[in-house]
Amino acid sequence: MLGELVAGSVGGLVLIQDSAACEGHSLLKTFVAASARRGESVHVFGFEIPEEEFQAGLDPHVTAQLLYQDGFIDPLRWTGQAGGFGVEEFSGRGVAGCLTRGSAGPGTIVLDSLSWILLHQPLPAVCQTLEQIPRVAADAGWHVTRIVALLHGDLHPSGLLEMLRSLAQAVVVVRPAPEAVGSTGDAPRQASLLLHKGKRKVLKKEEYFTILAGFTLKTLGEPARGALPDEDAEPCSVADPAANLTFNLRLSDAERQAREGVPLPFHFSAQKKSSLLQMPAGMGKIYYEPDAADDPDEEDPDDDLDV
Amino acid sequence: MAALATGGATPSDGATSFQRKAPASSRLAAIAGTRPSVRHGQLLISSGLPSLDCVLGGGLAVGTLLLIEEDKYGIYSNLLLKYFLAEGVVCGHNLFVASAKEDPADILKELPSPLFDEVHKHQLDEEETTIKSKWESQEPMKIAWRYQNLPKMEVSPAASARFGHYYDVSKTVSQELFQSIKWHRFFLPEEISLQPNIKTCNMICSYTRLLQAIQRIIYHEGFDGSFPQKKQKNILRIGIQSLGSVLWGDDICGTDNPEDIHSLTKFLYVLRGLLRMSLSACIITVPAHLIQNKAIIERVTNLSDTVVGLESFIGSERETNPLYKDYHGLIHVHQIPRLNSLICDVSGTKDLAFRLKRKLFTIERLHLPPDLSDTVSRSSKQDLAESTKLLSSECGAMAIGKKHLDF
């Protein structure tokens, strides 16, 4: 499923959440490379690493299609020079203004990283911007299909992470895979995927993956169901209280048959049951047939009200 | 109208069997899609989901606020919002839709299409016959014979006294129905781009704007009683999506100590004032699971009239639990208003679950599935016991952690 995600099956906000234990930059670059190979224009808003470092390892024809907005050199506009991208400009309009450099076809916006932006702008403003970008861009005539954002999960409180995840269309959480997975030295990682499908479906999945040279993705299958840490395994060591009993708790088949053969003292035949459930015949019954003089109006039995 | 009003008091509700003849020309009942409550005389409208109406004591009183705590992915809360709006479309009420995320026009486009009675009855019958045939194919269930003359329990609490409509979620409402009604939109990004920032009454500007928009409509369209409506009286249904989420510019989600801790409560306070003096009812969905500060949720609950929480099973371990296999989530009724009385209409059971079938969304009583086989493995029985314990919080005092000696 991660493969489909990289291949562009999902539009909207795609969040890649990594941590110090497992970096997500290479996965982000995989998304970039895949988008560029599809011929989309890719706008990278980089704040964390310089342009050369971001482009390292990518194919030359991929880098040719990258439109890098450099927020690394002077993010806070201290030098006063033009060019580059200040963090202040990260708003719906500001981002849409940068799109003019690209072609009019479908475009991908890459944020490297969202964590850095969140450190410099208030949370509501950032989230509103994320929602606005496709809309403002559409008004200006640009088509933004997806926003891929890298988020360092261990830098933010869990409440904030939950909130960002609720905004995203797809969330990929990367973490190191257990050692048994994967073959020689391709650094397998585990991805927990959360995907909103349509308006009424949510998919969750775990997958192992690794990233090959040139930033192509290779999935290594899913973790087995039983591989999850089994909590029930522990109490087995506790002594079984049913072990040394002086009586029999379990029945053999023969014993069970014998037990079922015994008629229970309160077991009735169908006949007796129905006779008990029906009214006894000896009891009186009231039959009532209304006659002509009967007054059908209950509320006014003597007809003295003017209704 | 008389039939509607008297239909409310059925013996199963626990009320008496006396039936009061409703006056034929009730002044209040003149508005389409409303009926006076049998218990407290307030004018009620349907929430669009007959089973929810029943849980809430007959319906939503005009002038009150229904708060829905969203489920984790906002799927079912959005559905309830749409039901509420769709009921307004069918009854010809005016609508006001506010959102910060989706365009209100898109929300309205996705309203479920109404199932009119004949069609629905036909479907119900079909369902019933399939169930019956299923029953007949199996051998009759052995139950203690004394119980076999007891009346059958109704699964869905609706049926008896309904005045709402049923909707088919797989289809969207037709455009003809839609054209006859009047609706107003409030889409936050649009409003912000129209005017510069204003901040008044220490409230976040998006809330101020929303209040102003609602107030404008209530005054200008004559929903307040002080300025009598010239034409036929009508109800304004207000639906607000994901209020308090970060897209409204509020930071109560995500942080423990938000800057504007009172913004949402102030908004609700003013909104309630507006609702009380007008012919309107409001439904608000709030992402309560994202609000970190529980004091805010308490305040918000106190400021709304009816509070219903949704808890979907998607992604939780309950999804695979055999106890919940028929349901898609639980519904918790947190608060029901006390209108004209000291007590509220509490429904008989607290364990309610909802399920979304292919077409219908229903709220039902949560039933434990029968434990049919003799050889249920020990572990699964343990699970069931644990989850039933979780289910009824009254049993919370029972010791947990008994692994083998659970008999």
XYZ file of C-alpha atoms in Angstrom:
714
model
C 0.000 0.000 0.000
C 2.966 2.294 0.612
C 3.860 1.671 -3.016
C 0.475 2.945 -4.166
C 0.861 5.955 -1.935
C 4.227 6.817 -3.449
C 2.797 6.210 -6.909
C 0.339 8.992 -6.263
C -2.918 7.220 -5.501
C -3.796 9.673 -2.748
C -4.229 13.400 -3.067
C -4.392 15.975 -0.310
C -2.085 16.168 2.658
C 0.341 13.270 3.085
C 2.221 13.315 6.374
C 5.476 11.452 6.917
C 6.205 11.206 10.613
C 9.703 10.189 11.605
C 11.747 10.305 14.779
C 15.358 10.437 15.867
C 15.520 6.653 15.749
C 14.461 6.443 12.132
C 14.788 9.238 9.610
C 12.091 9.948 7.055
C 14.052 12.168 4.714
C 14.785 9.373 2.289
C 11.113 8.439 2.132
C 10.299 12.077 1.429
C 12.835 12.044 -1.379
C 11.242 8.881 -2.706
C 7.955 10.740 -2.964
C 9.744 13.593 -4.713
C 11.452 11.277 -7.195
C 8.217 9.410 -7.960
C 6.321 12.662 -8.555
C 9.024 14.019 -10.807
C 9.109 10.798 -12.832
C 5.371 11.121 -13.405
C 6.067 14.496 -14.950
C 4.470 16.614 -12.229
C 6.076 19.834 -11.199
C 7.529 19.446 -7.708
C 7.877 22.464 -5.459
C 10.157 21.833 -2.510
C 10.054 24.243 0.426
C 13.259 23.349 2.218
C 14.131 24.758 5.613
C 16.212 22.057 7.200
C 18.941 21.193 4.752
C 20.635 23.137 1.948
C 19.595 22.589 -1.626
C 22.685 20.581 -2.583
C 22.127 18.141 0.230
C 18.499 17.680 -0.723
C 19.408 16.984 -4.331
C 22.212 14.588 -3.469
C 21.487 11.121 -4.749
C 18.562 12.105 -6.957
C 18.681 11.456 -10.705
C 19.777 14.453 -12.795
C 16.525 14.518 -14.748
C 14.627 14.490 -11.451
C 16.607 17.412 -10.067
C 15.975 19.279 -13.292
C 12.279 19.151 -12.528
C 12.621 20.250 -8.921
C 11.674 23.807 -8.058
C 13.497 24.462 -4.823
C 12.356 27.336 -2.602
C 15.338 27.924 -0.411
C 14.296 28.614 3.144
C 17.566 27.353 4.530
C 19.924 30.232 3.809
C 17.931 33.076 5.276
C 14.638 31.887 6.746
C 14.095 34.880 9.031
C 15.135 37.521 6.480
C 18.052 38.860 8.498
C 20.346 39.626 5.578
C 17.698 41.653 3.815
C 18.526 40.132 0.440
C 15.881 39.248 -2.063
C 15.365 35.668 -3.179
C 14.912 32.628 -1.038
C 11.842 31.926 1.018
C 11.230 33.317 4.473
C 9.127 31.479 6.991
C 6.888 34.542 7.204
C 5.870 33.939 3.616
C 4.406 30.561 4.462
C 0.764 31.452 3.924
C -1.771 30.447 1.312
C -0.946 33.433 -0.882
C 2.791 33.258 -0.351
C 2.997 29.624 -1.352
C 0.685 30.095 -4.309
C 2.879 32.977 -5.444
C 5.823 30.622 -5.682
C 3.925 28.229 -7.907
C 4.121 30.581 -10.865
C 7.532 29.176 -11.679
C 6.136 25.740 -12.442
C 4.060 24.384 -15.277
C 0.294 24.427 -15.129
C -0.052 20.647 -14.833
C -0.620 18.791 -11.584
C 1.868 19.741 -8.936
C 3.209 18.379 -5.682
C 4.266 20.586 -2.812
C 6.926 19.187 -0.493
C 7.494 20.679 2.960
C 10.839 19.902 4.533
C 9.910 20.070 7.240
C 6.593 20.910 8.817
C 8.199 20.711 12.261
C 10.472 23.597 11.442
C 7.550 25.737 10.294
C 5.596 24.857 13.417
C 8.453 26.179 15.546
C 8.166 29.580 13.910
C 4.466 30.013 13.276
C 1.438 29.414 15.488
C -0.308 26.103 14.972
C -3.714 27.430 13.798
C -2.067 29.587 11.140
C -0.017 26.667 9.818
C -3.035 24.375 9.636
C -5.169 26.990 7.950
C -2.393 27.516 5.424
C -2.193 23.802 4.709
C -5.924 23.762 4.010
C -5.810 26.912 1.946
C -2.909 26.102 -0.359
C -4.840 23.919 -2.846
C -7.766 26.321 -2.853
C -5.752 29.500 -3.320
C -3.626 27.789 -5.943
C -6.736 26.664 -7.803
C -8.004 30.247 -7.815
C -4.709 31.327 -9.339
C -4.947 28.623 -11.977
C -2.515 26.063 -10.519
C -3.444 22.544 -9.707
C -1.931 21.177 -6.514
C -2.738 17.493 -6.160
C -0.848 16.749 -2.998
C 1.200 18.230 -0.207
C 3.847 15.934 1.226
C 5.114 17.101 4.592
C 7.811 15.693 6.818
C 7.121 15.836 10.546
C 9.520 14.957 13.334
C 7.223 13.199 15.745
C 9.459 13.382 18.791
C 9.604 17.173 18.692
C 5.939 17.755 19.318
C 3.463 16.896 22.064
C 1.199 13.995 21.260
C -1.915 16.164 21.208
C -0.515 18.258 18.398
C 0.462 15.149 16.462
C -3.051 13.740 16.813
C -4.460 16.959 15.491
C -2.197 17.078 12.462
C -2.993 13.451 11.751
C -6.690 14.264 11.789
C -6.129 16.850 9.065
C -4.098 14.598 6.821
C -5.453 12.367 4.111
C -2.676 9.839 4.658
C -0.173 9.417 7.458
C 2.982 7.323 7.251
C 4.796 6.746 10.531
C 8.276 5.308 9.972
C 10.140 3.418 12.643
C 13.009 0.937 12.658
C 11.955 -2.589 11.734
C 12.729 -5.509 14.019
C 16.057 -7.117 13.244
C 14.725 -10.296 11.738
C 13.219 -8.478 8.758
C 14.928 -7.874 5.437
C 18.119 -9.097 3.877
C 21.692 -7.891 3.937
C 22.215 -4.295 4.777
C 19.275 -2.612 3.104
C 18.184 -0.974 6.354
C 14.569 -2.114 6.489
C 12.069 0.158 8.136
C 8.547 -0.292 9.261
C 5.765 2.019 8.110
C 2.416 2.350 9.851
C -0.038 3.657 7.319
C -3.298 5.401 7.978
C -5.320 6.196 4.916
C -8.676 7.922 4.481
C -10.504 6.273 1.610
C -13.448 8.302 0.459
C -15.617 9.801 3.139
C -16.563 6.674 4.975
C -13.537 4.442 5.154
C -10.251 4.438 6.992
C -7.511 1.916 6.298
C -4.716 0.988 8.656
C -1.739 -1.083 7.701
C 1.776 -2.013 8.741
C 4.428 -2.615 6.121
C 8.161 -3.135 5.934
C 10.039 -1.248 3.290
C 13.485 -0.217 2.255
C 14.740 2.471 -0.075
C 17.053 1.526 -2.897
C 19.592 3.690 -4.678
C 18.052 6.446 -6.777
C 15.242 6.654 -4.254
C 12.970 3.912 -5.425
C 10.837 2.095 -2.914
C 10.943 -1.612 -2.252
C 8.312 -3.100 -0.002
C 9.263 -6.110 2.053
C 5.845 -7.428 2.942
C 3.751 -7.084 6.040
C 4.439 -8.161 9.575
C 2.784 -11.446 10.438
C -0.263 -11.192 12.612
C 1.096 -13.426 15.325
C 4.368 -11.538 15.490
C 2.817 -8.924 17.689
C 3.933 -9.146 21.288
C 1.564 -11.579 22.906
C 0.355 -10.439 26.265
C -1.475 -13.653 26.965
C 1.741 -15.634 26.839
C 2.817 -14.440 30.249
C 0.127 -15.879 32.564
C 0.825 -19.410 31.290
C 3.623 -19.678 33.784
C 1.155 -19.068 36.601
C 0.011 -22.291 38.217
C -3.234 -23.581 36.793
C -5.776 -23.665 39.634
C -7.743 -26.376 37.844
C -4.808 -28.773 37.883
C -5.104 -30.528 41.239
C -8.785 -30.775 41.854
C -10.507 -33.531 43.787
C -13.440 -33.442 41.400
C -13.936 -33.616 37.696
C -14.294 -30.362 35.774
C -14.394 -31.727 32.255
C -16.611 -34.277 30.602
C -15.674 -36.950 28.163
C -17.966 -37.461 25.165
C -19.569 -40.526 26.670
C -20.207 -38.701 29.901
C -21.686 -35.768 28.072
C -24.057 -38.038 26.140
C -25.120 -39.708 29.320
C -25.807 -36.356 30.896
C -27.879 -35.180 27.971
C -29.879 -38.387 28.065
C -31.232 -37.754 31.539
C -34.673 -36.120 31.463
C -34.696 -33.140 33.711
C -37.293 -33.074 36.482
C -38.741 -29.777 35.301
C -38.703 -30.680 31.647
C -42.210 -30.614 30.252
C -43.614 -32.155 27.190
C -44.879 -29.753 24.548
C -48.459 -30.675 25.432
C -48.129 -29.904 29.081
C -46.337 -26.697 28.301
C -49.066 -25.358 26.065
C -51.777 -26.339 28.500
C -50.022 -24.435 31.243
C -49.420 -21.386 29.139
C -53.008 -21.211 27.973
C -55.747 -19.982 30.186
C -57.323 -22.801 32.206
C -60.646 -23.811 30.696
C -62.547 -23.560 33.954
C -61.965 -19.872 34.373
C -64.641 -17.354 33.373
C -64.320 -15.334 30.243
C -66.022 -12.103 29.352
C -67.453 -11.606 25.944
C -68.695 -8.205 25.015
C -70.680 -7.224 22.038
C -71.520 -3.563 21.693
C -75.171 -2.867 21.024
C -76.934 0.040 19.469
C -77.449 1.971 22.689
C -73.775 1.945 23.519
C -72.009 5.224 23.630
C -68.734 5.007 21.765
C -67.528 8.330 23.141
C -65.614 7.587 26.325
C -64.991 11.161 27.310
C -68.606 12.178 27.363
C -70.659 9.210 28.571
C -73.845 11.161 29.335
C -73.737 13.395 26.266
C -74.001 16.624 28.234
C -70.873 18.277 26.914
C -70.837 20.295 23.790
C -68.084 18.588 21.856
C -51.370 16.124 13.355
C -53.554 14.519 15.995
C -52.302 11.127 15.045
C -48.759 12.313 15.389
C -49.272 13.811 18.785
C -51.087 10.866 20.264
C -48.683 8.397 18.797
C -46.112 9.578 21.277
C -47.638 8.011 24.353
C -47.338 4.310 23.958
C -47.307 2.018 26.946
C -43.799 0.900 26.101
C -42.518 4.341 26.979
C -43.597 3.819 30.518
C -46.256 6.513 30.189
C -49.902 5.797 30.877
C -52.214 4.424 28.274
C -54.419 7.493 28.473
C -54.409 9.374 25.271
C -55.088 13.026 25.107
C -56.814 14.341 22.079
C -54.635 17.069 20.703
C -56.496 20.188 19.678
C -56.784 20.106 15.942
C -55.684 23.672 15.388
C -52.629 23.953 17.558
C -50.852 27.210 17.020
C -47.420 25.723 17.451
C -47.965 22.758 15.221
C -48.596 24.968 12.248
C -44.949 24.757 11.197
C -44.076 21.876 8.949
C -41.823 19.225 10.404
C -42.502 20.069 14.021
C -44.691 18.716 16.762
C -45.225 19.639 20.389
C -43.632 17.333 22.905
C -46.017 15.118 24.847
C -44.039 15.609 28.023
C -43.062 19.223 28.276
C -44.981 20.976 25.540
C -41.921 22.351 23.794
C -41.923 22.396 20.033
C -39.792 19.555 18.732
C -38.095 18.958 15.426
C -36.574 15.722 14.266
C -32.838 15.278 14.195
C -33.263 13.349 10.948
C -32.626 10.031 12.625
C -35.766 8.585 14.254
C -33.757 6.372 16.566
C -31.726 9.333 17.779
C -34.923 11.307 18.321
C -36.189 8.556 20.536
C -33.002 8.520 22.582
C -33.169 12.273 23.032
C -36.739 12.203 24.296
C -38.780 12.662 21.152
C -36.643 15.048 19.192
C -34.697 18.229 19.368
C -36.519 21.124 21.018
C -36.606 24.316 19.004
C -34.207 26.852 20.488
C -31.766 24.289 21.804
C -28.307 23.182 20.872
C -27.233 19.631 20.119
C -23.531 19.042 20.546
C -21.982 15.978 18.961
C -18.573 14.852 20.081
C -16.905 13.603 16.934
C -15.603 10.113 16.533
C -11.925 9.744 15.862
C -12.042 10.152 12.114
C -15.162 12.298 11.981
C -17.011 9.869 9.735
C -20.163 9.263 11.719
C -20.468 12.733 13.211
C -20.488 14.173 9.719
C -23.200 11.714 8.843
C -25.358 12.897 11.753
C -24.842 16.485 10.658
C -25.968 15.570 7.176
C -29.028 13.756 8.483
C -29.983 16.845 10.427
C -29.655 19.034 7.351
C -31.416 16.536 5.099
C -34.393 16.470 7.444
C -34.494 20.236 7.079
C -34.528 19.908 3.300
C -37.435 17.455 3.391
C -39.443 19.571 5.817
C -38.750 22.772 3.899
C -36.871 24.455 6.747
C -34.241 27.103 6.170
C -30.659 25.947 6.541
C -27.500 27.614 7.714
C -24.328 25.619 7.145
C -20.992 26.711 8.563
C -17.674 25.007 8.076
C -13.992 25.775 8.061
C -12.913 22.708 6.159
C -15.432 21.766 3.489
C -17.337 24.112 1.275
C -20.944 24.202 2.594
C -22.201 23.681 -0.947
C -20.269 20.408 -1.059
C -21.755 19.313 2.257
C -25.239 19.989 0.957
C -24.515 18.111 -2.239
C -23.793 14.992 -0.236
C -26.943 14.945 1.857
C -28.582 11.512 1.976
C -31.697 11.061 -0.084
C -34.979 10.573 1.776
C -36.690 7.199 1.728
C -40.381 7.814 1.526
C -42.661 5.649 3.552
C -43.851 3.110 0.990
C -40.366 2.395 -0.229
C -39.010 2.147 3.237
C -41.787 -0.100 4.425
C -41.177 -2.356 1.527
C -37.530 -2.587 2.421
C -38.270 -3.204 6.059
C -40.652 -5.981 5.117
C -38.054 -7.513 2.915
C -35.551 -7.408 5.690
C -38.006 -8.930 8.087
C -38.888 -11.785 5.779
C -35.241 -12.593 5.256
C -34.737 -12.649 8.998
C -37.832 -14.803 9.438
C -36.752 -17.264 6.830
C -33.398 -17.414 8.500
C -35.128 -18.225 11.755
C -37.292 -20.874 10.231
C -34.405 -22.554 8.575
C -32.736 -22.992 11.910
C -34.321 -25.192 14.536
C -36.274 -23.247 17.150
C -34.081 -21.843 19.860
C -34.508 -23.553 23.221
C -35.375 -21.014 25.832
C -36.866 -21.433 29.252
C -40.515 -22.067 28.510
C -41.814 -19.501 30.954
C -40.326 -16.727 28.849
C -41.813 -17.616 25.550
C -44.954 -15.548 25.989
C -43.038 -12.394 26.910
C -43.281 -9.602 24.385
C -40.393 -9.340 22.002
C -37.861 -6.638 22.784
C -37.582 -4.005 20.172
C -34.037 -3.666 18.997
C -34.241 -0.207 17.638
C -35.839 2.255 20.011
C -37.540 4.111 17.153
C -40.619 2.629 15.486
C -43.392 3.634 17.867
C -43.461 7.387 17.716
C -41.594 8.753 14.816
C -42.051 11.885 12.892
C -38.723 12.119 11.174
C -37.867 10.453 7.898
C -35.516 7.692 6.955
C -32.655 8.362 4.598
C -30.645 6.334 2.192
C -26.968 7.169 2.670
C -25.978 5.465 -0.539
C -27.805 8.062 -2.633
C -27.626 11.819 -2.546
C -30.601 14.110 -2.362
C -32.166 15.104 -5.651
C -31.744 18.600 -6.947
C -35.485 19.316 -7.213
C -35.986 18.911 -3.492
C -33.028 21.096 -2.941
C -34.158 23.990 -5.070
C -37.286 24.632 -3.019
C -35.419 25.442 0.173
C -33.523 28.483 1.241
C -30.048 28.085 2.640
C -27.199 30.256 3.830
C -23.527 29.485 3.825
C -20.620 30.380 6.023
C -17.289 29.182 4.751
C -14.510 30.509 6.930
C -11.665 30.968 4.384
C -14.095 32.864 2.176
C -15.205 35.149 4.983
C -11.646 35.865 6.056
C -10.610 36.880 2.575
C -13.609 39.208 2.352
C -12.833 41.328 5.385
C -9.727 42.289 7.313
C -9.127 40.863 10.754
C -11.358 42.015 13.558
C -11.112 40.949 17.142
C -13.845 41.860 19.562
C -15.028 40.702 22.970
C -11.779 38.771 23.403
C -13.068 36.154 21.052
C -11.281 34.658 18.100
C -12.351 36.584 15.022
C -13.740 33.543 13.210
C -16.189 32.962 16.053
C -17.206 36.601 16.078
C -17.865 36.457 12.365
C -19.892 33.302 12.642
C -22.019 34.825 15.382
C -22.576 37.940 13.336
C -23.621 35.864 10.353
C -26.105 33.846 12.405
C -27.462 36.964 14.059
C -27.909 38.692 10.733
C -29.925 35.818 9.356
C -32.057 35.457 12.452
C -32.926 39.161 12.455
C -33.314 39.725 8.766
C -35.266 36.595 7.973
C -37.464 37.119 10.979
C -36.722 33.999 12.960
C -36.845 35.955 16.185
C -40.285 36.333 17.680
C -39.989 40.071 18.271
C -40.220 40.804 14.584
C -43.069 38.672 13.329
C -42.571 36.776 10.137
C -44.841 38.013 7.423
C -45.297 34.760 5.632
C -45.543 31.250 6.965
C -43.407 30.687 10.036
C -40.397 28.542 9.463
C -37.564 26.943 11.376
C -33.904 27.750 10.891
C -31.629 24.744 11.166
C -28.049 25.673 11.927
C -25.287 23.137 11.338
C -21.710 23.895 12.306
C -19.002 21.443 11.377
C -15.982 20.709 13.562
C -16.274 23.770 15.762
C -13.193 24.307 17.908
C -10.922 22.532 15.481
C -7.696 24.228 14.581
C -9.081 25.300 11.220
C -11.342 27.756 12.995
C -8.167 29.377 14.270
C -8.684 28.017 17.752
C -5.761 26.386 19.487
C -7.653 24.394 22.106
C -6.848 21.287 20.098
C -3.287 20.220 20.399
C -2.158 22.260 23.382
C -2.878 21.997 27.053
C -2.789 25.724 27.792
C -4.345 27.458 24.835
C -4.090 31.187 24.424
C -7.819 31.755 24.173
C -9.160 29.266 26.614
C -12.553 30.958 26.830
C -13.212 31.676 23.178
C -15.283 28.593 22.501
C -17.273 28.896 25.711
C -18.018 32.545 25.038
C -19.149 31.675 21.564
C -21.487 28.979 22.823
C -22.902 31.303 25.449
C -23.827 33.950 22.922
C -25.060 31.377 20.426
C -27.371 29.875 23.018
C -28.795 33.301 23.694
C -29.506 33.721 19.994
C -31.121 30.304 19.724
C -33.352 30.761 22.760
C -35.075 33.804 21.319
C -35.575 32.484 17.832
C -37.227 29.670 15.926
C -34.040 27.799 15.326
C -32.189 24.687 16.366
C -28.493 24.083 16.096
C -26.266 21.071 15.730
C -22.543 21.387 16.327
C -19.861 18.769 15.937
C -16.780 19.205 18.097
C -13.571 17.158 17.883
C -13.629 16.427 21.602
C -10.979 13.721 21.383
C -8.470 16.311 20.230
C -9.161 18.812 22.988
C -6.430 18.248 25.525
C -7.792 20.315 28.359
C -10.699 18.372 29.824
C -11.981 21.445 31.666
C -12.906 22.951 28.314
C -14.994 19.911 27.422
C -16.794 20.158 30.743
C -17.596 23.805 30.154
C -18.719 23.169 26.614
C -20.975 20.373 27.834
C -22.525 22.639 30.408
C -23.175 25.308 27.839
C -24.969 23.037 25.400
C -28.373 21.504 25.890
C -27.985 18.013 24.511
C -24.607 16.331 24.288
C -24.041 13.084 22.444
C -20.678 11.424 22.037
C -19.749 9.053 19.237
C -17.059 6.443 19.562
C -16.306 4.497 16.433
C -14.574 1.150 16.494
C -12.369 1.916 13.500
C -8.797 1.357 14.453
C -9.507 0.261 18.008
C -9.294 -3.286 19.260
C -13.047 -3.328 19.637
C -13.341 -3.596 15.877
C -12.379 -7.254 16.065
C -14.040 -8.006 19.390
C -16.818 -10.582 18.950
C -19.022 -8.637 21.338
C -19.224 -5.697 18.960
C -19.197 -7.501 15.653
C -22.623 -6.211 14.633
C -21.924 -2.589 15.400
C -19.736 0.193 14.138
C -19.492 2.202 17.284
C -20.963 3.240 20.576
C -23.055 6.284 21.236
C -22.942 7.945 24.629
C -25.684 10.302 25.687
C -23.901 12.685 28.023
C -26.593 15.241 28.632
C -30.282 15.711 27.963
C -31.935 19.037 28.654
C -34.460 19.546 31.407
C -37.190 21.488 29.689
C -40.054 22.936 31.730
C -39.423 20.325 34.400
C -36.941 19.139 36.958
C -36.253 15.847 35.291
C -35.185 14.979 31.821
C -36.363 12.302 29.434
C -33.915 9.597 30.172
C -34.153 6.691 27.834
C -34.402 3.276 29.349
C -30.985 2.017 28.447
C -27.584 3.573 28.490
C -25.844 0.996 26.342
C -26.462 2.241 22.847
C -24.573 1.361 19.752
C -24.849 2.497 16.177
C -24.398 0.680 12.957
C -24.135 1.824 9.400
C -25.712 -0.596 7.014
C -25.459 -0.204 3.302
C -28.224 2.339 3.256
C -29.367 3.072 6.765
C -27.691 4.432 9.837
C -29.380 3.288 13.022
C -28.905 3.524 16.739
C -29.751 0.374 18.625
C -29.613 -1.106 22.027
C -26.409 -2.973 22.530
C -27.164 -6.659 22.933
C -24.718 -9.232 24.039
C -24.543 -11.993 21.476
C -25.772 -15.355 22.758
C -23.107 -17.752 23.935
C -24.329 -20.703 21.908
C -21.606 -23.294 21.922
C -20.590 -25.353 24.906
C -17.002 -25.292 23.952
C -16.242 -21.640 23.861
C -12.570 -21.431 24.488
C -11.532 -20.057 27.772
C -9.694 -17.079 26.365
C -12.523 -15.697 24.283
C -14.901 -16.010 27.184
C -12.435 -14.053 29.191
C -12.442 -11.339 26.544
C -16.185 -11.157 26.562
C -16.299 -10.906 30.297
C -13.731 -8.156 30.276
C -15.501 -6.147 27.664
C -18.870 -6.456 29.294
C -17.238 -5.162 32.418
C -15.855 -2.240 30.494
C -19.221 -1.698 28.934
C -21.172 -1.223 32.095
C -19.205 1.201 34.118
C -21.314 0.361 37.144
C -19.391 -2.839 37.470
C -16.151 -0.908 37.522
C -15.644 -1.795 41.137
C -15.205 -5.441 40.270
C -11.677 -6.622 40.480
C -9.947 -6.888 37.143
C -7.135 -9.245 36.479
C -8.707 -12.530 37.476
C -7.319 -14.780 34.845
C -8.474 -18.277 35.587
C -10.938 -18.046 38.426
C -13.706 -16.173 36.697
C -16.576 -18.439 37.664
